[in-house]
CSV table of C-alpha atoms and ligand atoms in Angstrom, one decimal:
chain,number,residue,atom,x,y,z
A,565,MET,CA,13.1,17.9,-30.3
A,566,ASN,CA,12.6,21.6,-29.9
A,567,CYS,CA,10.0,22.8,-27.5
A,568,THR,CA,9.9,26.2,-25.9
A,569,ALA,CA,8.3,27.1,-22.6
A,570,ALA,CA,5.6,28.9,-24.4
A,571,SER,CA,4.8,25.9,-26.7
A,572,PHE,CA,5.2,23.1,-24.2
A,573,PRO,CA,1.6,22.0,-23.7
A,574,PHE,CA,0.3,20.4,-20.6
A,575,PRO,CA,-2.3,17.9,-21.6
A,576,ALA,CA,-5.7,19.4,-21.5
A,577,SER,CA,-7.5,16.3,-20.6
A,578,SER,CA,-6.8,12.9,-19.1
A,579,ARG,CA,-7.5,11.3,-22.5
A,580,GLU,CA,-4.2,12.8,-23.7
A,581,VAL,CA,-2.3,11.3,-20.8
A,582,HIS,CA,-1.0,7.8,-20.1
A,583,ILE,CA,0.0,7.6,-16.5
A,584,LEU,CA,3.3,5.8,-15.9
A,585,LYS,CA,3.4,6.4,-12.2
A,586,ARG,CA,1.1,8.3,-9.8
A,587,GLY,CA,2.8,10.4,-7.2
A,588,GLU,CA,1.5,9.1,-3.9
A,589,ARG,CA,4.2,9.6,-1.4
A,590,LEU,CA,5.5,13.0,-0.3
A,591,LEU,CA,7.2,14.9,-3.1
A,592,GLU,CA,6.7,12.1,-5.6
A,593,PRO,CA,5.7,13.5,-9.0
A,594,ASP,CA,2.9,12.2,-11.2
A,595,VAL,CA,4.7,10.8,-14.2
A,596,TYR,CA,2.9,10.5,-17.5
A,597,ARG,CA,3.4,10.0,-21.1
A,598,THR,CA,1.9,12.6,-23.5
A,599,VAL,CA,2.5,14.0,-26.9
A,600,VAL,CA,4.4,17.2,-27.7
A,601,ASP,CA,4.2,18.5,-31.3
A,602,GLY,CA,3.3,15.0,-32.4
A,603,THR,CA,6.2,13.4,-30.5
A,604,PRO,CA,5.9,11.2,-27.4
A,605,ALA,CA,7.2,12.8,-24.3
A,606,VAL,CA,7.2,12.1,-20.6
A,607,VAL,CA,6.3,14.7,-18.0
A,608,LYS,CA,7.2,14.6,-14.3
A,609,ASP,CA,4.6,16.8,-12.7
A,610,TYR,CA,4.7,18.3,-9.2
A,611,ARG,CA,1.9,20.8,-9.9
A,612,ARG,CA,-0.2,19.5,-7.1
A,613,TYR,CA,2.2,21.3,-4.7
A,614,ARG,CA,1.5,24.7,-6.3
A,615,GLY,CA,0.7,27.3,-3.7
A,616,THR,CA,2.0,25.1,-0.8
A,617,PRO,CA,5.3,25.5,1.1
A,618,LEU,CA,6.5,22.3,-0.5
A,619,SER,CA,6.4,23.9,-4.0
A,620,LEU,CA,9.8,25.4,-3.2
A,621,VAL,CA,11.3,21.9,-2.7
A,622,ALA,CA,9.4,20.6,-5.8
A,623,ARG,CA,10.9,23.4,-7.9
A,624,LEU,CA,14.3,22.6,-6.6
A,625,LEU,CA,13.9,18.9,-7.5
A,626,VAL,CA,12.8,19.9,-11.0
A,627,ARG,CA,15.6,22.3,-11.4
A,628,ARG,CA,18.2,19.8,-10.3
A,629,GLU,CA,17.0,17.1,-12.6
A,630,ALA,CA,16.8,19.5,-15.5
A,631,ARG,CA,20.3,20.7,-14.9
A,632,VAL,CA,21.7,17.1,-15.0
A,633,LEU,CA,19.7,16.4,-18.2
A,634,GLU,CA,21.0,19.6,-19.7
A,635,GLN,CA,24.5,18.6,-18.9
A,636,LEU,CA,23.9,15.2,-20.5
A,637,LYS,CA,22.4,16.7,-23.7
A,638,GLY,CA,23.1,14.6,-26.8
A,639,TRP,CA,24.1,11.5,-24.7
A,640,LYS,CA,22.4,8.3,-25.8
A,641,HIS,CA,22.2,7.0,-22.3
A,642,ALA,CA,19.9,9.7,-21.0
A,643,PRO,CA,16.6,11.2,-22.3
A,644,ALA,CA,16.7,14.7,-23.8
A,645,LEU,CA,15.4,17.5,-21.7
A,646,LEU,CA,12.4,19.3,-23.3
A,647,ASP,CA,11.3,21.9,-20.8
A,648,THR,CA,10.6,22.9,-17.2
A,649,MET,CA,7.2,24.5,-17.7
A,650,GLY,CA,6.5,27.0,-14.9
A,651,GLY,CA,9.2,25.3,-12.8
A,652,LEU,CA,6.9,22.6,-11.3
A,653,ALA,CA,7.1,20.0,-14.1
A,654,LEU,CA,9.8,18.5,-16.2
A,655,GLY,CA,9.3,17.4,-19.8
A,656,MET,CA,11.7,15.0,-21.4
A,657,GLU,CA,12.0,12.7,-24.4
A,658,PHE,CA,10.0,9.5,-24.1
A,659,ILE,CA,12.3,6.5,-24.4
A,660,PRO,CA,10.4,3.5,-25.8
A,661,GLY,CA,11.4,0.1,-24.4
A,662,SER,CA,11.2,-1.9,-21.2
A,663,THR,CA,12.6,-1.1,-17.8
A,664,LEU,CA,15.0,-3.6,-16.3
A,665,SER,CA,12.4,-4.2,-13.6
A,666,ALA,CA,9.9,-5.4,-16.1
A,667,GLY,CA,11.5,-8.9,-16.2
A,668,VAL,CA,13.0,-8.2,-19.7
A,669,GLN,CA,15.6,-10.7,-20.9
A,670,VAL,CA,18.9,-8.9,-21.2
A,671,GLY,CA,22.4,-10.2,-21.9
A,672,GLN,CA,25.8,-9.2,-20.7
A,673,GLU,CA,26.1,-6.8,-23.6
A,674,VAL,CA,23.5,-4.5,-22.1
A,675,PHE,CA,25.2,-4.5,-18.7
A,676,ASP,CA,28.6,-3.9,-20.3
A,677,GLN,CA,27.1,-0.8,-22.0
A,678,LEU,CA,25.5,0.2,-18.7
A,679,GLN,CA,28.8,-0.1,-16.9
A,680,GLY,CA,30.5,2.0,-19.5
A,681,ALA,CA,27.7,4.6,-19.3
A,682,LEU,CA,28.0,4.7,-15.5
A,683,LEU,CA,31.8,5.2,-15.7
A,684,ARG,CA,31.2,8.1,-18.2
A,685,LEU,CA,28.6,9.6,-15.9
A,686,HIS,CA,31.0,9.4,-13.0
A,687,ALA,CA,33.8,10.9,-15.1
A,688,ALA,CA,31.6,13.9,-15.7
A,689,GLY,CA,31.3,14.4,-12.0
A,690,ILE,CA,27.7,13.0,-11.7
A,691,THR,CA,26.4,10.2,-9.5
A,692,HIS,CA,23.0,8.8,-10.1
A,693,ASN,CA,22.3,7.7,-6.6
A,694,ASP,CA,19.0,5.8,-7.4
A,695,LEU,CA,20.1,3.1,-9.8
A,696,ASN,CA,17.6,0.3,-9.8
A,697,GLY,CA,15.6,-1.6,-12.4
A,698,THR,CA,12.8,0.9,-12.7
A,699,ASN,CA,15.2,3.7,-13.6
A,700,VAL,CA,16.9,2.0,-16.6
A,701,VAL,CA,15.0,1.5,-19.9
A,702,VAL,CA,16.5,-0.8,-22.5
A,703,SER,CA,15.6,0.8,-25.9
A,704,ALA,CA,16.6,-1.1,-29.0
A,705,GLY,CA,19.4,-2.8,-27.0
A,706,VAL,CA,20.7,0.5,-25.5
A,707,PRO,CA,20.3,1.0,-21.8
A,708,VAL,CA,19.0,4.5,-21.0
A,709,LEU,CA,19.2,6.0,-17.5
A,710,LEU,CA,16.1,7.7,-16.1
A,711,ASP,CA,15.2,9.5,-13.0
A,712,PHE,CA,18.0,11.9,-12.1
A,713,THR,CA,16.1,13.4,-9.1
A,714,SER,CA,18.6,12.0,-6.6
A,715,ALA,CA,21.6,12.6,-8.8
A,716,TRP,CA,24.5,14.7,-7.5
A,717,ARG,CA,26.9,16.8,-9.5
A,718,SER,CA,30.2,17.2,-7.6
A,719,PRO,CA,32.2,20.3,-8.2
A,720,ARG,CA,35.6,19.4,-9.7
A,721,TRP,CA,37.5,20.0,-6.4
A,722,LEU,CA,35.2,17.6,-4.5
A,723,ARG,CA,35.3,14.7,-7.0
A,724,ASN,CA,38.0,12.8,-5.3
A,725,GLY,CA,36.7,13.3,-1.8
A,726,PRO,CA,35.5,10.4,0.3
A,727,ILE,CA,31.8,11.2,-0.2
A,728,ALA,CA,32.0,11.4,-4.0
A,729,ARG,CA,33.9,8.1,-4.0
A,730,GLN,CA,31.4,6.5,-1.8
A,731,LEU,CA,28.5,7.6,-4.0
A,732,ARG,CA,30.2,6.3,-7.1
A,733,ARG,CA,30.9,3.0,-5.3
A,734,SER,CA,27.3,2.7,-4.3
A,735,ASP,CA,26.1,3.3,-7.9
A,736,MET,CA,28.4,0.6,-9.1
A,737,LYS,CA,27.2,-1.8,-6.4
A,738,ASN,CA,23.6,-1.3,-7.5
A,739,LEU,CA,24.6,-2.1,-11.1
A,740,VAL,CA,26.5,-5.2,-10.0
A,741,LYS,CA,23.4,-6.3,-8.0
A,742,MET,CA,21.2,-5.8,-11.0
A,743,ARG,CA,23.6,-7.7,-13.2
A,744,ALA,CA,23.8,-10.6,-10.8
A,745,ARG,CA,20.0,-10.8,-10.5
A,746,LEU,CA,19.2,-10.5,-14.2
A,747,THR,CA,22.1,-12.4,-15.8
A,748,GLY,CA,23.4,-14.5,-12.9
A,749,GLN,CA,26.9,-13.1,-13.4
A,750,PRO,CA,28.6,-12.3,-10.1
A,751,PRO,CA,31.2,-9.5,-10.0
A,752,SER,CA,34.8,-10.4,-10.7
A,753,PRO,CA,36.9,-10.7,-7.5
A,754,GLU,CA,38.7,-7.4,-8.4
A,755,LEU,CA,35.4,-5.6,-8.8
A,756,ALA,CA,34.0,-7.1,-5.7
A,757,GLN,CA,37.1,-6.0,-3.8
A,758,MET,CA,36.9,-2.5,-5.3
A,759,LEU,CA,33.3,-2.2,-4.2
A,760,ALA,CA,33.9,-3.4,-0.6
A,761,GLU,CA,32.9,-0.6,1.8
A,762,PRO,CA,35.8,1.1,3.5
A,763,GLY,CA,36.0,0.9,7.3
A,764,TRP,CA,34.6,4.3,8.0
A,765,VAL,CA,31.4,3.6,6.1
A,766,ARG,CA,30.9,0.3,7.9
A,767,THR,CA,31.4,2.1,11.2
A,768,ILE,CA,28.9,4.8,10.4
A,769,ARG,CA,26.4,2.3,9.1
A,770,SER,CA,26.6,0.0,12.2
A,771,ALA,CA,26.5,3.0,14.6
A,772,TRP,CA,23.4,4.3,12.8
A,773,LYS,CA,21.8,0.8,13.0
A,774,GLN,CA,22.4,0.6,16.7
A,775,LEU,CA,21.0,4.1,17.3
A,776,TYR,CA,18.0,3.4,15.1
A,777,ARG,CA,17.3,0.1,17.1
A,778,ARG,CA,17.6,1.9,20.4
A,779,ILE,CA,15.2,4.7,19.3
A,780,LYS,CA,12.7,2.1,18.1
A,781,ARG,CA,13.0,0.1,21.3
A,782,ASP,CA,12.6,3.2,23.6
A,783,ALA,CA,9.8,4.7,21.5
B,2011,ATP,N1,11.8,9.4,-20.4
B,2011,ATP,C1,11.2,8.3,-20.1
B,2011,ATP,N2,10.9,7.5,-21.1
B,2011,ATP,C2,10.2,6.3,-20.8
B,2011,ATP,N3,9.7,6.0,-19.6
B,2011,ATP,C3,9.9,6.8,-18.6
B,2011,ATP,C4,10.7,8.0,-18.8
B,2011,ATP,N4,10.8,8.7,-17.6
B,2011,ATP,C5,10.1,7.9,-16.7
B,2011,ATP,N5,9.6,6.8,-17.3
B,2011,ATP,C6,8.8,5.7,-16.6
B,2011,ATP,O1,8.2,6.3,-15.5
B,2011,ATP,C7,8.6,5.7,-14.3
B,2011,ATP,C8,8.7,6.7,-13.2
B,2011,ATP,O2,9.6,7.7,-13.6
B,2011,ATP,P1,10.7,8.2,-12.6
B,2011,ATP,O3,11.5,7.1,-12.1
B,2011,ATP,O4,11.5,9.3,-13.2
B,2011,ATP,O5,9.9,8.8,-11.4
B,2011,ATP,P2,9.8,8.5,-9.9
B,2011,ATP,O6,10.6,7.3,-9.5
B,2011,ATP,O7,8.4,8.7,-9.4
B,2011,ATP,O8,10.5,9.8,-9.4
B,2011,ATP,P3,11.4,10.1,-8.3
B,2011,ATP,O9,12.0,8.8,-7.8
B,2011,ATP,O10,12.3,11.0,-9.0
B,2011,ATP,O11,10.5,10.7,-7.2
B,2011,ATP,C9,9.9,5.0,-14.7
B,2011,ATP,O12,10.2,3.9,-13.8
B,2011,ATP,C10,9.7,4.6,-16.1
B,2011,ATP,O13,9.0,3.4,-16.2
B,2012,MG,MG1,12.2,6.2,-10.4
C-alpha cells in the first residue's frame, strides 16, 4: 500500500478509530485500527508525548520500529510499514486474524512456520526481544510477527558476540514456551540443550536476584 507522509491521515474523530490497546503505562503507545485510502491500517500513536521531554524517546521508538519494518519490507511474516507521520506515530498494514494470546487453536504447522520465520529474522541480524502471544497474529494460517519496538538490529561484526547469541536464544525460548503451552509439544532434547542458558548468564541472573532481594529487604 502506498501512503506518503502528506497523505497519511490521522483519524479526525474517534468514530474512525477502533482502539486495539490504550497506552496506559509510560511510553506505551495508543494502538488503533483505522482506514487509510480505504484500506485497514494500524497506528501506534505516541502523540500524547508531543511537547514533553519524553517525545524524544517516543520518536526514537517510532524510528527504531520503522527501520526494522523497512528492512523486512515484502516479508510475509511482518506487517508492511506505511508511514511515520510527524515522527510520533507509526502506521502499518493491518493484519487480519487472531493473536496467539486469544486462545486460538493452532497446530504444529503454524509453529514450524514461526520457527522458520524466527530463524530468518535472526539470520538478518534482528532479534525480536518481546516474543509472546500478543505479538503474533495468525492470519490465514500464516504467523505474522508484530511489535518490533524492542527489536535489536546487530551490526554484522557483533552478530556472533555473546549478547546477540543470548538474545537469539531468548527469542527461541519464548517460542518454545508458546509452542508447549498451545500445542502441548515440548522441545526436542537437542533444542532444549541448545536453549539452556550458559553459565555466565546464570551467574549474572542469580547475582541480580540476590541484589534485588537485598535492596527490597533494606528499603
Ligand atoms: N499490524 C497489526 N495488525 C493487526 N493487529 C495489530 C497490528 N499491530 C498491533 N496489533 C494489535 O494491537 C496490539 C498492540 O500492539 P503492539 O503489540 O504493537 O503494541 P504494544 O504492545 O502496546 O506496544 P509496545 O510493547 O511496543 O509498547 C497487538 O497485541 C495486536 O493485537
Ligand atoms: Mg505488544
